[in-house]
Short mmCIF file of C-alpha atoms and ligand atoms in Angstrom, two decimals:
data_model
loop_
_atom_site.label_atom_id
_atom_site.label_comp_id
_atom_site.label_asym_id
_atom_site.label_seq_id
_atom_site.Cartn_x
_atom_site.Cartn_y
_atom_site.Cartn_z
CA UNK A 310 0.00 0.00 0.00
CA UNK A 311 1.29 3.48 -0.77
CA UNK A 312 2.36 5.44 2.24
CA UNK A 313 0.11 8.46 2.77
CA UNK A 314 1.95 11.72 2.28
CA UNK A 315 4.85 10.05 0.45
CA UNK A 316 5.62 11.88 -2.82
CA UNK A 317 3.06 10.58 -5.27
CA UNK A 318 0.93 11.91 -8.07
CA UNK A 319 -2.62 12.93 -7.33
CA UNK A 320 -5.02 10.01 -6.93
CA UNK A 321 -8.57 11.22 -6.76
CA UNK A 322 -10.55 8.58 -8.63
CA UNK A 323 -12.39 5.54 -7.38
CA UNK A 324 -14.98 3.20 -8.86
CA UNK A 325 -18.35 2.25 -7.50
CA UNK A 326 -21.63 0.84 -8.76
CA UNK A 327 -24.41 3.39 -8.88
CA UNK A 328 -27.96 2.32 -9.67
CA UNK A 329 -26.64 -0.84 -11.31
CA UNK A 330 -23.99 0.89 -13.47
CA UNK A 331 -20.26 0.80 -12.86
CA UNK A 332 -19.08 4.40 -12.48
CA UNK A 333 -15.78 6.18 -12.04
CA UNK A 334 -15.96 8.89 -9.42
CA UNK A 335 -13.47 11.59 -10.38
CA UNK A 336 -11.98 14.33 -8.27
CA UNK A 337 -12.88 12.74 -4.97
CA UNK A 338 -11.41 14.43 -1.88
CA UNK A 339 -11.09 12.78 1.55
CA UNK A 340 -13.95 14.98 2.71
CA UNK A 341 -16.24 14.57 -0.30
CA UNK A 342 -19.57 13.27 0.93
CA UNK A 343 -21.73 10.89 -1.06
CA UNK A 344 -24.53 13.48 -0.92
CA UNK A 345 -22.44 16.16 -2.61
CA UNK A 346 -21.03 13.76 -5.16
CA UNK A 347 -24.48 12.45 -6.13
CA UNK A 348 -25.88 15.92 -6.55
CA UNK A 349 -22.87 16.84 -8.71
CA UNK A 350 -23.84 13.88 -10.93
CA UNK A 351 -27.31 15.39 -11.37
CA UNK A 352 -28.93 12.87 -9.02
CA UNK A 353 -30.76 15.53 -7.08
CA UNK A 354 -33.30 13.18 -5.51
CA UNK A 355 -30.78 13.00 -2.69
CA UNK A 356 -31.43 16.20 -0.71
CA UNK A 357 -29.56 18.15 1.90
CA UNK A 358 -31.76 19.12 4.82
CA UNK A 359 -29.45 19.29 7.79
CA UNK A 360 -26.08 17.76 6.73
CA UNK A 361 -25.85 16.17 10.18
CA UNK A 362 -27.81 12.94 10.02
CA UNK A 363 -30.96 14.31 11.62
CA UNK A 364 -33.50 14.63 8.81
CA UNK A 365 -33.01 11.66 6.45
CA UNK A 366 -33.59 13.75 3.30
CA UNK A 367 -30.31 12.36 1.93
CA UNK A 368 -31.06 8.65 2.57
CA UNK A 369 -29.74 6.16 0.00
CA UNK A 370 -29.19 2.40 -0.04
CA UNK A 371 -25.86 0.63 0.17
CA UNK A 372 -25.57 -3.10 -0.66
CA UNK A 373 -23.86 -5.04 2.11
CA UNK A 374 -23.24 -8.76 2.49
CA UNK A 375 -25.59 -10.96 4.50
CA UNK A 376 -24.37 -13.86 6.59
CA UNK A 377 -25.87 -16.36 4.08
CA UNK A 378 -24.13 -15.05 0.98
CA UNK A 379 -26.70 -12.54 -0.29
CA UNK A 380 -26.96 -8.77 -0.19
CA UNK A 381 -28.80 -6.58 2.23
CA UNK A 382 -29.86 -3.13 1.03
CA UNK A 383 -29.27 -0.81 3.95
CA UNK A 384 -30.32 2.80 4.28
CA UNK A 385 -27.64 5.31 5.25
CA UNK A 386 -27.37 9.11 5.46
CA UNK A 387 -25.45 10.12 2.33
CA UNK A 388 -24.51 13.41 4.02
CA UNK A 389 -22.34 11.48 6.49
CA UNK A 390 -20.82 8.91 4.11
CA UNK A 391 -17.41 9.89 2.80
CA UNK A 392 -16.79 8.81 -0.77
CA UNK A 393 -13.46 7.16 0.06
CA UNK A 394 -15.34 4.46 1.97
CA UNK A 395 -17.33 3.48 -1.12
CA UNK A 396 -14.66 2.15 -3.49
CA UNK A 397 -16.07 -0.99 -5.08
CA UNK A 398 -19.39 -0.60 -3.27
CA UNK A 399 -22.92 -0.44 -4.65
CA UNK A 400 -25.21 2.50 -4.04
CA UNK A 401 -28.88 2.89 -4.99
CA UNK A 402 -30.63 6.26 -5.05
CA UNK A 403 -34.29 7.19 -5.53
CA UNK A 404 -33.56 7.53 -9.27
CA UNK A 405 -32.49 3.88 -9.30
CA UNK A 406 -35.81 2.64 -7.94
CA UNK A 407 -38.32 3.97 -10.42
CA UNK A 408 -39.10 6.71 -12.88
CA UNK A 409 -42.22 8.77 -13.61
CA UNK A 410 -44.57 6.33 -15.31
CA UNK A 411 -42.83 3.27 -13.85
CA UNK A 412 -42.85 3.99 -10.17
CA UNK A 413 -41.37 1.58 -7.66
CA UNK A 414 -44.04 0.10 -5.33
CA UNK A 415 -42.79 2.29 -2.47
CA UNK A 416 -42.99 5.43 -4.61
CA UNK A 417 -46.41 4.37 -5.87
CA UNK A 418 -47.85 3.81 -2.39
CA UNK A 419 -46.54 7.13 -1.13
CA UNK A 420 -48.02 8.92 -4.14
CA UNK A 421 -51.49 7.35 -4.07
CA UNK A 422 -51.89 7.64 -0.31
CA UNK A 423 -51.00 11.33 -0.19
CA UNK A 424 -47.67 10.73 1.54
CA UNK A 425 -45.93 13.65 -0.15
CA UNK A 426 -46.75 17.35 -0.22
CA UNK A 427 -43.76 19.62 -0.89
CA UNK A 428 -41.79 16.44 -1.63
CA UNK A 429 -38.49 17.58 -0.15
CA UNK A 430 -38.37 14.73 2.33
CA UNK A 431 -39.97 12.19 -0.01
CA UNK A 432 -36.92 10.61 -1.69
CA UNK A 433 -35.41 10.06 1.76
CA UNK A 434 -38.58 8.40 3.01
CA UNK A 435 -38.68 6.34 -0.18
CA UNK A 436 -35.18 5.03 0.47
CA UNK A 437 -35.78 4.17 4.13
CA UNK A 438 -39.02 2.47 3.13
CA UNK A 439 -37.31 0.60 0.30
CA UNK A 440 -34.70 -0.76 2.74
CA UNK A 441 -37.56 -2.08 4.83
CA UNK A 442 -39.42 -3.35 1.73
CA UNK A 443 -36.45 -5.60 0.90
CA UNK A 444 -35.44 -6.43 4.52
CA UNK A 445 -34.88 -10.20 4.58
CA UNK A 446 -36.47 -10.65 8.02
CA UNK A 447 -39.63 -8.83 6.89
CA UNK A 448 -39.86 -11.01 3.82
CA UNK A 449 -39.38 -14.09 6.00
CA UNK A 450 -42.50 -13.06 7.97
CA UNK A 451 -41.14 -10.94 10.85
CA UNK A 452 -43.88 -11.22 13.48
CA UNK A 453 -42.64 -8.29 15.57
CA UNK A 454 -43.78 -5.43 13.41
CA UNK A 455 -46.83 -3.89 11.60
CA UNK A 456 -49.44 -5.79 9.62
CA UNK A 457 -47.00 -6.56 6.79
CA UNK A 458 -43.92 -6.97 9.00
CA UNK A 459 -42.91 -3.35 8.26
CA UNK A 460 -40.87 -1.88 11.12
CA UNK A 461 -42.17 1.67 11.30
CA UNK A 462 -39.13 2.64 13.42
CA UNK A 463 -37.09 2.18 10.24
CA UNK A 464 -38.42 5.67 9.41
CA UNK A 465 -37.45 7.28 12.71
CA UNK A 466 -34.50 9.07 11.09
CA UNK A 467 -36.72 10.70 8.44
CA UNK A 468 -38.44 14.01 9.15
CA UNK A 469 -41.36 15.47 7.22
CA UNK A 470 -42.41 19.05 7.77
CA UNK A 471 -45.66 19.24 5.85
CA UNK A 472 -47.42 15.97 5.01
CA UNK A 473 -47.90 14.55 8.47
CA UNK A 474 -46.85 11.03 9.22
CA UNK A 475 -50.17 9.21 8.99
CA UNK A 476 -50.30 8.90 5.17
CA UNK A 477 -46.65 7.90 5.18
CA UNK A 478 -47.41 5.15 7.68
CA UNK A 479 -50.41 4.07 5.59
CA UNK A 480 -48.12 3.73 2.57
CA UNK A 481 -45.62 1.69 4.59
CA UNK A 482 -48.27 -0.70 5.86
CA UNK A 483 -49.73 -1.13 2.36
CA UNK A 484 -46.51 -2.56 0.94
CA UNK A 485 -46.53 -6.16 -0.21
CA UNK A 486 -43.73 -8.50 -1.21
CA UNK A 487 -41.36 -7.66 -4.09
CA UNK A 488 -42.24 -9.71 -7.19
CA UNK A 489 -39.70 -12.21 -8.58
CA UNK A 490 -39.04 -9.87 -11.51
CA UNK A 491 -37.99 -6.98 -9.22
CA UNK A 492 -34.34 -6.19 -10.14
CA UNK A 493 -33.37 -5.28 -6.58
CA UNK A 494 -35.02 -8.41 -5.18
CA UNK A 495 -32.89 -10.35 -7.66
CA UNK A 496 -29.86 -8.29 -6.73
CA UNK A 497 -30.28 -9.40 -3.13
CA UNK A 498 -29.31 -12.97 -4.05
CA UNK A 499 -25.66 -12.11 -4.76
CA UNK A 500 -22.98 -11.07 -2.29
CA UNK A 501 -21.78 -7.51 -2.91
CA UNK A 502 -18.03 -7.03 -3.21
CA UNK A 503 -16.14 -6.45 0.04
CA UNK A 504 -14.90 -2.88 0.62
CA UNK A 505 -11.76 -2.41 -1.48
CA UNK A 506 -8.46 -1.23 -0.07
CA UNK A 507 -8.37 2.40 -1.11
CA UNK A 508 -5.80 5.13 -1.38
CA UNK A 509 -6.58 8.67 -2.41
CA UNK A 510 -3.90 11.31 -2.45
CA UNK A 511 -5.28 14.79 -2.98
CA UNK A 512 -4.22 18.37 -2.37
CA UNK A 513 -6.64 18.37 0.57
CA UNK A 514 -5.14 15.32 2.27
CA UNK A 515 -4.94 11.55 1.95
CA UNK A 516 -7.59 8.90 2.40
CA UNK A 517 -6.59 5.31 3.15
CA UNK A 518 -8.66 2.18 3.56
CA UNK A 519 -6.14 -0.52 4.49
CA UNK A 520 -6.92 -4.18 3.81
CA UNK A 521 -5.69 -5.53 7.15
CA UNK A 522 -4.99 -4.54 10.72
CA UNK A 523 -1.23 -4.92 10.13
CA UNK A 524 -1.39 -2.35 7.33
CA UNK A 525 -3.59 -0.06 9.42
CA UNK A 526 -1.07 -0.13 12.28
CA UNK A 527 1.74 0.66 9.82
CA UNK A 528 -0.17 3.72 8.60
CA UNK A 529 -0.82 4.75 12.20
CA UNK A 530 2.85 4.28 13.11
CA UNK A 531 3.83 6.63 10.29
CA UNK A 532 0.91 9.01 10.95
CA UNK A 533 -0.18 8.84 14.58
CA UNK A 534 -2.30 11.92 13.92
CA UNK A 535 -4.37 10.10 11.25
CA UNK A 536 -8.11 10.50 11.70
CA UNK A 537 -9.71 7.10 12.17
CA UNK A 538 -13.02 6.75 10.39
CA UNK A 539 -15.58 4.06 11.08
CA UNK A 540 -19.25 4.85 10.37
CA UNK A 541 -18.60 8.59 10.06
CA UNK A 542 -21.68 9.56 12.05
CA UNK A 543 -19.57 11.78 14.31
CA UNK A 544 -16.74 12.66 11.95
CA UNK A 545 -19.15 13.41 9.08
CA UNK A 546 -20.90 16.01 11.23
CA UNK A 547 -17.53 17.58 12.10
CA UNK A 548 -16.62 17.69 8.40
CA UNK A 549 -19.93 19.20 7.29
CA UNK A 550 -20.80 21.63 10.05
CA UNK A 551 -17.48 22.51 11.60
CA UNK A 552 -15.41 22.12 8.42
CA UNK A 553 -13.00 19.78 10.18
CA UNK A 554 -10.28 18.43 7.90
CA UNK A 555 -7.65 15.76 8.44
CA UNK A 556 -4.28 15.42 6.69
CA UNK A 557 -4.71 11.65 6.69
CA UNK A 558 -8.05 9.90 7.09
CA UNK A 559 -8.00 6.14 7.62
CA UNK A 560 -11.16 4.01 7.28
CA UNK A 561 -11.15 1.14 9.78
CA UNK A 562 -14.71 -0.20 9.66
CA UNK A 563 -13.88 -2.74 6.92
CA UNK A 564 -10.87 -4.27 8.71
CA UNK A 565 -11.69 -7.97 9.17
CA UNK A 566 -10.00 -7.91 12.60
CA UNK A 567 -12.51 -5.28 13.77
CA UNK A 568 -15.54 -7.14 12.45
CA UNK A 569 -15.58 -10.28 14.59
CA UNK A 570 -18.25 -11.34 17.04
CA UNK A 571 -16.88 -14.13 19.21
CA UNK A 572 -18.57 -15.94 22.06
CA UNK A 573 -16.00 -17.59 24.36
CA UNK A 574 -16.55 -19.50 27.62
CA UNK A 575 -15.78 -16.47 29.73
CA UNK A 576 -16.51 -13.49 27.46
CA UNK A 577 -18.21 -12.14 24.36
CA UNK A 578 -16.06 -10.01 22.09
CA UNK A 579 -17.73 -7.42 19.87
CA UNK A 580 -15.74 -6.06 16.93
CA UNK A 581 -15.28 -2.29 17.15
CA UNK A 582 -15.96 -1.91 13.41
CA UNK A 583 -19.35 -3.63 13.27
CA UNK A 584 -22.20 -1.21 12.82
CA UNK A 585 -24.89 -1.27 15.49
CA UNK A 586 -27.56 -2.77 13.22
CA UNK A 587 -25.20 -5.65 12.39
CA UNK A 588 -24.39 -6.13 16.06
CA UNK A 589 -28.07 -6.10 16.95
CA UNK A 590 -28.87 -8.76 14.35
CA UNK A 591 -25.90 -10.98 15.05
CA UNK A 592 -26.21 -10.83 18.83
CA UNK A 593 -29.93 -11.56 18.96
CA UNK A 594 -30.76 -11.95 22.64
CA UNK A 595 -27.31 -13.08 23.77
CA UNK A 596 -26.88 -9.85 25.74
CA UNK A 597 -30.39 -8.76 26.79
CA UNK A 598 -29.19 -5.35 28.01
CA UNK A 599 -27.77 -4.51 24.58
CA UNK A 600 -30.93 -5.77 22.90
CA UNK A 601 -32.92 -3.35 25.06
CA UNK A 602 -30.43 -0.56 24.35
CA UNK A 603 -30.11 -0.67 20.52
CA UNK A 604 -33.50 0.90 19.66
CA UNK A 605 -32.71 3.90 21.88
CA UNK A 606 -29.60 4.75 19.89
CA UNK A 607 -30.31 7.37 17.21
CA UNK A 608 -32.26 6.07 14.20
CA UNK A 609 -32.04 3.04 11.92
CA UNK A 610 -30.23 5.25 9.36
CA UNK A 611 -27.55 6.11 11.91
CA UNK A 612 -27.33 2.62 13.42
CA UNK A 613 -26.67 1.24 9.93
CA UNK A 614 -23.32 3.09 10.05
CA UNK A 615 -22.42 3.92 13.66
CA UNK A 616 -20.03 1.59 15.49
CA UNK A 617 -19.07 0.88 19.10
CA UNK A 618 -15.47 1.80 18.23
CA UNK A 619 -16.68 5.22 17.09
CA UNK A 620 -18.86 5.73 20.15
CA UNK A 621 -15.95 4.96 22.48
CA UNK A 622 -13.52 6.76 20.15
CA UNK A 623 -15.30 10.08 20.70
CA UNK A 624 -15.24 9.47 24.48
CA UNK A 625 -18.24 11.75 24.75
CA UNK A 626 -19.68 11.97 28.28
CA UNK A 627 -23.15 11.67 26.74
CA UNK A 628 -22.36 8.72 24.47
CA UNK A 629 -24.96 6.04 25.05
CA UNK A 630 -22.80 2.93 24.94
CA UNK A 631 -20.65 3.63 28.04
CA UNK A 632 -23.52 3.41 30.58
CA UNK A 633 -24.55 -0.03 29.32
CA UNK A 634 -20.99 -1.21 28.83
CA UNK A 635 -20.06 -0.06 32.35
CA UNK A 636 -23.02 -2.01 33.72
CA UNK A 637 -21.82 -5.04 31.75
CA UNK A 638 -18.30 -4.64 33.23
CA UNK A 639 -16.88 -4.37 29.70
CA UNK A 640 -13.27 -3.75 28.73
CA UNK A 641 -11.87 -2.00 25.68
CA UNK A 642 -9.38 -4.00 23.62
CA UNK A 643 -6.74 -1.62 22.26
CA UNK A 644 -4.23 -2.73 19.68
CA UNK A 645 -1.08 -0.93 18.61
CA UNK A 646 2.59 -1.33 17.77
CA UNK A 647 3.31 -2.94 21.17
CA UNK A 648 0.53 -5.49 20.74
CA UNK A 649 -2.82 -5.74 22.38
CA UNK A 650 -3.97 -4.60 25.81
CA UNK A 651 -7.27 -4.77 27.61
CA UNK A 652 -8.43 -1.74 29.59
CA UNK A 653 -11.39 -1.89 31.95
CA UNK A 654 -13.89 0.70 30.77
CA UNK A 655 -13.76 2.90 33.91
CA UNK A 656 -9.99 3.24 33.40
CA UNK A 657 -10.36 3.94 29.68
CA UNK A 658 -11.82 7.44 30.22
CA UNK A 659 -9.38 9.91 31.75
CA UNK A 660 -11.09 13.28 31.26
CA UNK A 661 -13.47 15.20 29.03
CA UNK A 662 -13.14 13.39 25.68
CA UNK A 663 -9.77 12.03 26.87
CA UNK A 664 -8.82 8.37 27.03
CA UNK A 665 -5.80 6.14 27.69
CA UNK A 666 -5.59 5.30 23.96
CA UNK A 667 -2.01 5.98 22.90
CA UNK A 668 -0.88 7.39 19.56
CA UNK A 669 -0.62 4.48 17.14
CA UNK A 670 -3.37 2.48 18.88
CA UNK A 671 -6.92 1.80 17.81
CA UNK A 672 -9.89 0.10 19.43
CA UNK A 673 -10.15 -3.42 18.05
CA UNK A 674 -13.02 -4.76 20.15
CA UNK A 675 -15.12 -4.51 23.28
CA UNK A 676 -14.98 -7.51 25.63
CA UNK A 677 -17.88 -8.37 27.91
CA UNK A 678 -17.27 -10.93 30.66
CA UNK A 679 -19.57 -13.92 31.14
CA UNK A 680 -21.73 -14.92 32.90
CA UNK A 681 -23.93 -11.86 32.52
CA UNK A 682 -25.85 -10.41 35.46
CA UNK A 683 -29.38 -11.84 35.21
CA UNK A 684 -31.33 -8.59 35.80
CA UNK A 685 -30.56 -5.58 33.63
CA UNK A 686 -32.11 -2.32 32.50
CA UNK A 687 -31.33 0.74 30.37
CA UNK A 688 -32.88 4.17 30.87
CA UNK A 689 -32.30 7.09 28.53
CA UNK A 690 -33.78 10.42 29.54
CA UNK A 691 -34.09 12.68 26.51
CA UNK A 692 -36.54 15.22 25.17
CA UNK A 693 -37.80 12.77 22.53
CA UNK A 694 -38.33 9.05 23.08
CA UNK A 695 -36.34 8.08 19.98
CA UNK A 696 -33.51 9.63 18.01
CA UNK A 697 -32.39 12.17 20.58
CA UNK A 698 -29.32 12.94 22.63
CA UNK A 699 -29.44 11.82 26.27
CA UNK A 700 -29.76 14.25 29.13
CA UNK A 701 -28.78 11.31 31.28
CA UNK A 702 -28.44 7.62 30.45
CA UNK A 703 -28.23 4.81 32.97
CA UNK A 704 -27.37 1.12 32.55
CA UNK A 705 -27.99 -1.31 35.41
CA UNK A 706 -26.94 -4.91 35.99
CA UNK A 707 -28.06 -6.70 39.15
CA UNK A 708 -27.42 -10.08 40.72
CA UNK A 709 -29.50 -11.13 43.71
CA UNK A 710 -28.84 -13.93 46.19
CA UNK A 711 -31.51 -14.93 48.68
CA UNK A 712 -33.35 -11.63 48.16
CA UNK A 713 -30.24 -9.52 48.84
CA UNK A 714 -28.02 -7.67 46.40
CA UNK A 715 -24.97 -9.81 45.65
CA UNK A 716 -23.66 -7.37 43.04
CA UNK A 717 -24.98 -4.31 41.24
CA UNK A 718 -23.26 -2.20 38.61
CA UNK A 719 -24.73 1.15 37.59
CA UNK A 720 -23.26 2.92 34.54
CA UNK A 721 -24.00 6.63 34.19
CA UNK A 722 -23.73 9.01 31.23
CA UNK A 723 -24.39 12.74 31.16
CA UNK A 724 -23.51 13.46 34.78
CA UNK A 725 -19.78 14.15 34.68
CA UNK A 726 -16.94 14.94 32.29
CA UNK A 727 -16.65 11.21 31.62
CA UNK A 728 -19.08 8.30 31.86
CA UNK A 729 -18.87 6.96 35.42
CA UNK A 730 -20.09 4.17 37.71
CA UNK A 731 -22.63 5.01 40.42
CA UNK A 732 -20.24 3.65 43.04
CA UNK A 733 -21.84 5.21 46.14
CA UNK A 734 -25.27 3.83 45.34
CA UNK A 735 -23.74 0.47 44.36
CA UNK A 736 -21.92 0.25 47.72
CA UNK A 737 -25.07 1.23 49.63
CA UNK A 738 -27.04 -1.59 48.00
CA UNK A 739 -24.47 -4.37 48.05
CA UNK A 740 -25.32 -6.95 50.70
CA UNK A 741 -28.65 -5.25 51.46
CA UNK A 742 -32.11 -6.69 50.94
CA UNK A 743 -33.48 -5.64 47.54
CA UNK A 744 -36.54 -3.85 48.85
CA UNK A 745 -38.19 -0.48 48.34
CA UNK A 746 -36.77 1.08 51.52
CA UNK A 747 -33.16 0.25 50.62
CA UNK A 748 -33.62 1.17 46.98
CA UNK A 749 -35.09 4.56 47.92
CA UNK A 750 -32.07 5.28 50.15
CA UNK A 751 -29.67 4.25 47.38
CA UNK A 752 -31.62 6.28 44.81
CA UNK A 753 -31.03 9.43 46.91
CA UNK A 754 -27.31 8.67 46.78
CA UNK A 755 -27.44 8.01 43.04
CA UNK A 756 -28.89 11.51 42.61
CA UNK A 757 -25.68 12.93 44.10
CA UNK A 758 -23.29 11.04 41.78
CA UNK A 759 -21.12 13.07 39.45
CA UNK A 760 -21.34 16.79 38.80
CA UNK A 761 -24.21 17.18 36.35
CA UNK A 762 -24.15 20.27 34.18
CA UNK A 763 -26.80 22.93 33.77
CA UNK A 764 -27.25 23.36 30.04
CA UNK A 765 -29.88 23.84 27.34
CA UNK A 766 -30.72 20.15 27.43
CA UNK A 767 -31.44 19.80 31.15
CA UNK A 768 -30.73 21.51 34.45
CA UNK A 769 -28.42 20.05 37.04
CA UNK A 770 -31.36 19.49 39.42
CA UNK A 771 -33.36 17.71 36.71
CA UNK A 772 -30.48 15.41 35.85
CA UNK A 773 -30.00 14.52 39.54
CA UNK A 774 -33.74 13.88 39.96
CA UNK A 775 -33.75 11.66 36.86
CA UNK A 776 -30.91 9.56 38.25
CA UNK A 777 -32.96 8.87 41.37
CA UNK A 778 -36.00 8.00 39.30
CA UNK A 779 -34.17 5.52 37.09
CA UNK A 780 -33.14 3.36 40.05
CA UNK A 781 -36.69 3.40 41.42
CA UNK A 782 -38.05 2.56 37.99
CA UNK A 783 -35.61 -0.32 37.68
CA UNK A 784 -36.71 -1.63 41.07
CA UNK A 785 -40.43 -1.48 40.29
CA UNK A 786 -39.97 -2.93 36.81
CA UNK A 787 -37.90 -5.82 38.12
CA UNK A 788 -40.05 -6.56 41.15
CA UNK A 789 -43.50 -7.54 39.89
CA UNK A 790 -45.03 -8.12 43.34
CA UNK A 791 -44.15 -4.53 44.27
CA UNK A 792 -45.95 -3.27 41.18
CA UNK A 793 -49.08 -5.09 42.35
CA UNK A 794 -48.81 -3.54 45.82
CA UNK A 795 -48.45 -0.07 44.27
CA UNK A 796 -51.22 -0.67 41.77
C1 FAD B 1082 -28.31 12.14 14.03
C2 FAD B 1082 -27.37 11.52 15.02
C3 FAD B 1082 -27.88 10.87 16.13
C4 FAD B 1082 -27.01 10.33 17.07
N1 FAD B 1082 -27.54 9.70 18.15
C5 FAD B 1082 -26.73 9.15 19.07
C6 FAD B 1082 -27.26 8.47 20.19
O1 FAD B 1082 -28.49 8.30 20.34
N2 FAD B 1082 -26.39 8.01 21.13
C7 FAD B 1082 -25.05 8.15 20.98
O2 FAD B 1082 -24.29 7.71 21.85
N3 FAD B 1082 -24.51 8.76 19.91
C8 FAD B 1082 -25.32 9.26 18.96
N4 FAD B 1082 -24.77 9.88 17.87
C9 FAD B 1082 -23.31 10.00 17.72
C10 FAD B 1082 -22.68 8.89 16.85
O3 FAD B 1082 -23.63 8.27 16.03
C11 FAD B 1082 -22.03 7.82 17.73
O4 FAD B 1082 -21.05 8.39 18.55
C12 FAD B 1082 -21.44 6.66 16.93
O5 FAD B 1082 -21.26 5.54 17.75
C13 FAD B 1082 -20.13 7.01 16.26
O6 FAD B 1082 -19.69 5.87 15.57
P1 FAD B 1082 -19.07 5.99 14.11
O7 FAD B 1082 -18.61 4.64 13.75
O8 FAD B 1082 -20.01 6.64 13.19
O9 FAD B 1082 -17.85 6.96 14.44
P2 FAD B 1082 -16.96 7.90 13.48
O10 FAD B 1082 -17.67 9.16 13.20
O11 FAD B 1082 -16.42 7.15 12.33
O12 FAD B 1082 -15.77 8.17 14.51
C14 FAD B 1082 -16.01 8.84 15.73
C15 FAD B 1082 -14.69 9.03 16.48
O13 FAD B 1082 -14.19 7.79 16.92
C16 FAD B 1082 -12.89 7.55 16.36
N5 FAD B 1082 -12.86 6.12 16.03
C17 FAD B 1082 -13.68 5.44 15.18
N6 FAD B 1082 -13.38 4.13 15.19
C18 FAD B 1082 -12.35 3.97 16.05
C19 FAD B 1082 -11.59 2.84 16.48
N7 FAD B 1082 -11.83 1.60 16.05
N8 FAD B 1082 -10.59 3.06 17.38
C20 FAD B 1082 -10.36 4.29 17.86
N9 FAD B 1082 -11.04 5.40 17.50
C21 FAD B 1082 -12.03 5.24 16.59
C22 FAD B 1082 -12.79 8.47 15.16
O14 FAD B 1082 -11.48 8.83 14.88
C23 FAD B 1082 -13.62 9.65 15.62
O15 FAD B 1082 -12.85 10.50 16.43
C24 FAD B 1082 -25.62 10.42 16.89
C25 FAD B 1082 -25.10 11.05 15.74
C26 FAD B 1082 -25.96 11.60 14.82
C27 FAD B 1082 -25.40 12.26 13.60
S1 FES B 1083 -29.14 15.98 5.07
FE1 FES B 1083 -30.27 15.63 6.88
S2 FES B 1083 -29.73 13.60 7.32
FE2 FES B 1083 -28.49 14.04 5.67
S1 FES B 1084 -43.63 16.49 2.08
FE1 FES B 1084 -42.77 18.42 2.62
S2 FES B 1084 -41.28 17.91 4.09
FE2 FES B 1084 -42.31 16.08 3.76
#
């Protein structure tokens, strides 16, 4: 692989498949987004609403491999996808679904049911709905969702300002099964190509997608300042809204070593480069706390890209994975020139957006010890139920013995400069009978953990009060006989 920043001629071209046609993308920069590139090609169905993953007007489909050798068409926010990550990949836009006169079933249903007024959001809705239309689990008769197996939460990352959501939902629930002749249904039978190793060298910086962890560590050794890129749902926002630029950007989400999911006798290891939708599917109910947590994280569009490595990479005090991972007693597996080391999550965070990760290291995986605590819960307090940033987030994992607390771990986000454990409340409960009186005392202590901020999202007092409430809620949810007494 060429060494980034070594003297070389400009390399700004990559190839991808767009709406079934092989295309050369010319003049690509490390910060060129798929949204901007598509619009430059005249494919203006892809719209910019917010450029930060919030509105879904830019949604498109990307073909990704399924575990059984087919393709899954997943919706992503084109405003957050950097072109360098797409070499060799397949993208479908609204123009690739249907045309006036020969509308795709999703476009047809939206049109006839009045699901579009100004139409600005419509192509984005069409793409999120199309991903759901072709979702293998829906077609296999997913019993968990709507009348036709349609998961309406697949649209939670799409905003509409003028139509109102009812006709859009009607259109979604009217969708049938793709006919045999449907080109995208046929397309789903073949594995899409794996992401290609990529190297772009441009006047604005270099973009590298190494093929292996060894190569990635070599690049990092030469360029410890390189910006690691996984799903881009944080970095893409920085690029678009804050005009952040990196001399060297290195994509790590495709590294096979970061894409494992291994269940051992004493731990489960989750690859840092797996996106959250993939993790959710592949884990099933193996970690019930994560299963409960996934739907609270952003939207389907974001979860189709966002990774655990990226969430821990930002080290944000309001990231939603640390509270659950702290409750699960997880460790971060860092790998670098000196080999691999495991860091317990509480020791990983050292300050506001600071971690023990050394230059030249990256997060390879997250390791969760087994056996898991049998009673768990996740509580996210935010202004909206879905697709919102936490004011506080709390993960709990409890083990009882003879009615008393043998062990409890409480992970907290949004109450300090780093995610923390609720150690005072944990200590107060350990060894005590798991009853309302003791839980109320511990909840008071939980309300004093950390140093919550007063900001536009929530006041300090509100955050403290919410901490107390989450422990009480956990108690009443996990203690059915108490619910009856209260009822
Ligand atoms: C609309 C929207 C909604 C969101 N909602 C939520 C939410 O509900 N909860 C929440 O917690 N977050 C949320 N986020 C933030 C973001 O989606 C998450 O932080 C996500 O996990 C980032 O993962 P990524 O793979 O996209 O990271 P990227 O943007 O690719 O990277 C983020 C950072 O991590 C670093 N990094 C990436 N991979 C590694 C690695 N393997 N090793 C070391 N460093 C690495 C990068 O260099 C970068 O600094 C939201 C973002 C958007 C745009
Ligand atoms: S433009 Fe709003 S999500 Fe991409
Ligand atoms: S139809 Fe106007 S924003 Fe949705």
